[in-house]
Structure formats: C-alpha cells, structure tokens
PDB file of C-alpha atoms in Angstrom:
ATOM      1  CA  MET V 742      13.353 -22.064  28.877  1.00 51.00           C
ATOM      2  CA  SER V 743      11.568 -18.765  28.670  1.00 52.00           C
ATOM      3  CA  ILE V 744      10.355 -16.480  26.021  1.00 54.00           C
ATOM      4  CA  ASP V 745      10.207 -13.122  26.097  1.00 54.00           C
ATOM      5  CA  VAL V 746       6.752 -11.535  25.025  1.00 51.00           C
ATOM      6  CA  SER V 747       7.359  -8.275  26.569  1.00 55.00           C
ATOM      7  CA  ASN V 748       7.394  -6.246  23.128  1.00 54.00           C
ATOM      8  CA  ILE V 749       4.127  -8.183  21.816  1.00 55.00           C
ATOM      9  CA  ASN V 750       1.734  -5.232  22.035  1.00 57.00           C
ATOM     10  CA  ASN V 751       4.431  -2.522  22.093  1.00 59.00           C
ATOM     11  CA  PRO V 752       3.471   0.226  19.680  1.00 54.00           C
ATOM     12  CA  LEU V 753       7.011   1.195  18.812  1.00 53.00           C
ATOM     13  CA  SER V 754       7.645  -2.274  17.315  1.00 54.00           C
ATOM     14  CA  GLN V 755       4.249  -2.228  15.307  1.00 54.00           C
ATOM     15  CA  TYR V 756       5.427   1.158  13.869  1.00 53.00           C
ATOM     16  CA  ILE V 757       8.670  -0.194  12.840  1.00 58.00           C
ATOM     17  CA  THR V 758       7.201  -3.405  11.109  1.00 58.00           C
ATOM     18  CA  SER V 759       4.567  -0.868   9.336  1.00 58.00           C
ATOM     19  CA  SER V 760       7.153   1.163   8.208  1.00 60.00           C
ATOM     20  CA  THR V 761       9.370  -1.723   7.150  1.00 67.00           C
ATOM     21  CA  LYS V 762       6.479  -2.845   4.956  1.00 66.00           C
ATOM     22  CA  GLU V 763       5.644   0.599   3.396  1.00 66.00           C
ATOM     23  CA  THR V 764       9.499   0.856   2.514  1.00 71.00           C
ATOM     24  CA  ALA V 765       9.762  -2.305   1.176  1.00 71.00           C
ATOM     25  CA  ASP V 766       6.490  -1.556  -1.118  1.00 69.00           C
ATOM     26  CA  GLN V 767       8.162   1.418  -1.894  1.00 72.00           C
ATOM     27  CA  ASN V 768      11.692  -0.236  -3.249  1.00 79.00           C
ATOM     28  CA  ALA V 769       9.385  -2.807  -5.136  1.00 78.00           C
ATOM     29  CA  PHE V 770       7.716  -0.186  -7.007  1.00 75.00           C
ATOM     30  CA  GLU V 771      10.665   1.669  -7.982  1.00 81.00           C
ATOM     31  CA  ALA V 772      12.217  -1.680  -9.043  1.00 84.00           C
ATOM     32  CA  ILE V 773       9.693  -2.533 -11.112  1.00 81.00           C
ATOM     33  CA  LEU V 774       9.390   1.159 -12.644  1.00 79.00           C
ATOM     34  CA  ASN V 775      13.180   1.188 -13.251  1.00 81.00           C
ATOM     35  CA  GLU V 776      12.910  -2.223 -14.950  1.00 83.00           C
ATOM     36  CA  ALA V 777       9.700  -1.247 -17.188  1.00 80.00           C
ATOM     37  CA  VAL V 778      11.342   1.838 -18.225  1.00 78.00           C
ATOM     38  CA  GLU V 779      15.050   0.262 -19.107  1.00 82.00           C
ATOM     39  CA  LYS V 780      13.041  -2.725 -21.298  1.00 82.00           C
ATOM     40  CA  LYS V 781      10.586  -0.174 -22.746  1.00 81.00           C
ATOM     41  CA  ASP V 782       7.785  -2.553 -21.471  1.00 82.00           C
ATOM     42  CA  SER V 783       4.401  -0.845 -21.353  1.00 84.00           C
ATOM     43  CA  VAL V 784       2.638  -3.795 -19.721  1.00 86.00           C
ATOM     44  CA  LYS V 785       4.836  -3.776 -16.601  1.00 86.00           C
ATOM     45  CA  LEU V 786       4.743   0.008 -16.510  1.00 87.00           C
ATOM     46  CA  LYS V 787       1.069  -0.143 -16.558  1.00 87.00           C
ATOM     47  CA  LYS V 788       1.081  -2.841 -13.713  1.00 86.00           C
ATOM     48  CA  ALA V 789       3.553  -0.570 -11.636  1.00 86.00           C
ATOM     49  CA  CYS V 790       1.123   2.360 -12.110  1.00 88.00           C
ATOM     50  CA  GLN V 791      -1.836   0.153 -10.921  1.00 87.00           C
ATOM     51  CA  GLU V 792       0.311  -0.891  -7.684  1.00 87.00           C
ATOM     52  CA  PHE V 793       1.152   2.259  -6.859  1.00 89.00           C
ATOM     53  CA  GLU V 794      -2.510   3.574  -7.201  1.00 90.00           C
ATOM     54  CA  GLY V 795      -3.305   0.679  -4.948  1.00 89.00           C
ATOM     55  CA  TYR V 796      -0.588   1.803  -2.368  1.00 89.00           C
ATOM     56  CA  TYR V 797      -1.960   5.485  -2.541  1.00 90.00           C
ATOM     57  CA  LEU V 798      -5.492   4.247  -1.774  1.00 91.00           C
ATOM     58  CA  GLN V 799      -4.283   2.213   0.738  1.00 91.00           C
ATOM     59  CA  GLN V 800      -2.595   5.184   2.256  1.00 92.00           C
ATOM     60  CA  LEU V 801      -5.854   7.235   2.417  1.00 92.00           C
ATOM     61  CA  PHE V 802      -8.093   4.418   3.643  1.00 91.00           C
ATOM     62  CA  LYS V 803      -5.550   4.686   6.649  1.00 90.00           C
ATOM     63  CA  GLU V 804      -5.789   8.376   6.986  1.00 93.00           C
ATOM     64  CA  MET V 805      -9.404   8.457   6.584  1.00 91.00           C
ATOM     65  CA  ARG V 806      -9.937   5.846   9.149  1.00 88.00           C
ATOM     66  CA  LYS V 807      -8.322   8.166  11.701  1.00 89.00           C
ATOM     67  CA  THR V 808     -10.921  10.645  11.197  1.00 93.00           C
ATOM     68  CA  ILE V 809     -13.623   8.556  12.426  1.00 87.00           C
ATOM     69  CA  PRO V 810     -14.455   8.478  16.226  1.00 88.00           C
ATOM     70  CA  ASP V 811     -14.322   5.110  17.939  1.00 82.00           C
ATOM     71  CA  SER V 812     -17.578   3.993  18.822  1.00 82.00           C
ATOM     72  CA  GLY V 813     -16.553   1.656  21.587  1.00 80.00           C
ATOM     73  CA  LEU V 814     -19.066  -1.189  20.031  1.00 81.00           C
ATOM     74  CA  LEU V 815     -15.685  -3.260  19.091  1.00 77.00           C
ATOM     75  CA  GLU V 816     -12.633  -3.548  21.662  1.00 83.00           C
ATOM     76  CA  LYS V 817      -9.557  -1.835  20.308  1.00 83.00           C
ATOM     77  CA  SER V 818      -7.225  -4.325  19.812  1.00 87.00           C
ATOM     78  CA  GLN V 819      -4.277  -5.268  17.795  1.00 90.00           C
ATOM     79  CA  GLY V 820      -6.335  -8.058  15.894  1.00 89.00           C
ATOM     80  CA  ARG V 821      -8.772  -5.564  15.073  1.00 88.00           C
ATOM     81  CA  ASP V 822      -5.809  -3.241  13.662  1.00 88.00           C
ATOM     82  CA  ILE V 823      -4.711  -5.946  11.725  1.00 91.00           C
ATOM     83  CA  PHE V 824      -7.747  -6.696  10.331  1.00 90.00           C
ATOM     84  CA  GLU V 825      -8.540  -3.543   9.198  1.00 89.00           C
ATOM     85  CA  ASP V 826      -5.338  -3.393   7.618  1.00 90.00           C
ATOM     86  CA  MET V 827      -6.161  -6.157   5.508  1.00 92.00           C
ATOM     87  CA  LEU V 828      -9.350  -5.169   4.774  1.00 91.00           C
ATOM     88  CA  TYR V 829      -8.375  -1.931   3.408  1.00 91.00           C
ATOM     89  CA  GLU V 830      -5.262  -3.503   1.426  1.00 90.00           C
ATOM     90  CA  GLU V 831      -7.761  -5.766  -0.431  1.00 92.00           C
ATOM     91  CA  TYR V 832     -10.067  -2.768  -0.966  1.00 90.00           C
ATOM     92  CA  SER V 833      -7.499  -0.772  -2.326  1.00 89.00           C
ATOM     93  CA  LYS V 834      -6.160  -3.834  -4.484  1.00 86.00           C
ATOM     94  CA  ASN V 835      -9.452  -4.505  -6.071  1.00 88.00           C
ATOM     95  CA  MET V 836     -10.241  -0.586  -6.696  1.00 87.00           C
ATOM     96  CA  SER V 837      -7.089  -0.200  -8.497  1.00 84.00           C
ATOM     97  CA  LYS V 838      -7.697  -2.988 -10.635  1.00 81.00           C
ATOM     98  CA  GLY V 839     -10.578  -1.856 -11.842  1.00 76.00           C
ATOM     99  CA  LYS V 840     -11.215   1.871 -13.037  1.00 78.00           C
ATOM    100  CA  GLY V 841      -9.829   3.010  -9.704  1.00 79.00           C
ATOM    101  CA  MET V 842     -10.056   6.830  -9.386  1.00 86.00           C
ATOM    102  CA  GLY V 843      -7.947   7.323 -12.433  1.00 90.00           C
ATOM    103  CA  LEU V 844      -4.418   7.949 -11.123  1.00 90.00           C
ATOM    104  CA  SER V 845      -2.879   4.937 -12.488  1.00 89.00           C
ATOM    105  CA  GLU V 846      -3.927   5.717 -15.902  1.00 91.00           C
ATOM    106  CA  MET V 847      -2.714   9.166 -15.781  1.00 92.00           C
ATOM    107  CA  LEU V 848       0.336   8.109 -14.158  1.00 90.00           C
ATOM    108  CA  TYR V 849       0.979   5.335 -16.994  1.00 89.00           C
ATOM    109  CA  ARG V 850       0.389   8.271 -19.676  1.00 91.00           C
ATOM    110  CA  GLN V 851       2.835  10.594 -18.247  1.00 89.00           C
ATOM    111  CA  LEU V 852       5.692   7.969 -17.561  1.00 86.00           C
ATOM    112  CA  SER V 853       5.152   6.166 -21.129  1.00 85.00           C
ATOM    113  CA  LYS V 854       6.563   9.192 -22.745  1.00 85.00           C
ATOM    114  CA  ASN V 855       9.937   7.994 -21.430  1.00 74.00           C
ATOM    115  CA  ILE V 856       9.368   4.463 -22.914  1.00 74.00           C
ATOM    116  CA  THR V 857       8.330   5.839 -26.351  1.00 68.00           C
ATOM    117  CA  ASP V 858      11.275   8.472 -26.463  1.00 57.00           C
TER     118      ASP V 858
END
C-alpha cells in the first residue's frame, strides 16, 4: 500500500485550500449578517461587523507581507507560511476585538439603520 504525497507542496493545492477558506469565511459572514438583519439582533450585527473587520485586517496583513523583501534569515517553507498566516489571523482578531481601525463601528452604524427601520 502506498500513499500519494506528490501534491503536498503543490502551490495550486495551497491556493485552492486558501481560496476555499476565504469563501467559507465570506459565506459565514453573509449568513450571520442576514440573520442579524432578519431578526433585528443588534448584538449579532455588531459581532458580524467585528468579524468582517478582522477578515479585512487579515487580508491587509497578507498583502503588506508581500511587499517585504525576504531577508533569507529563515528558509521559505510551507510551515513558515502557515505560521505567518496563523499569526496574522490572531493579530487581526485581537485588533478587531478592541477599537480596531474603526471599520466595524462605521459598518455597524450604517447597517443598524436596516434594523431600526
């Protein structure tokens, strides 16, 4: 019995996995947002707005990371990429829980008009 591991480091496979996670995040946000508006639940709406800000910040960090030249100090590997993705995900979650950059508050104010109408 043999196990095919030929596509473990395949960049296309990594892209598909990343793209699938992003689509799942988007669908989860949309579901929470729709539920909050339908039920006129301001707490869920606020949470959805914070999650959106966290997702936005995570994408921002990923794009910012691409602009930094690789120093060569640490070897480029899949493990390093996973670590950096997880690190930026935690940074973005922590930032969006606090004051963040204000995006969630602006989004909440705009969308809460739909709840009160």
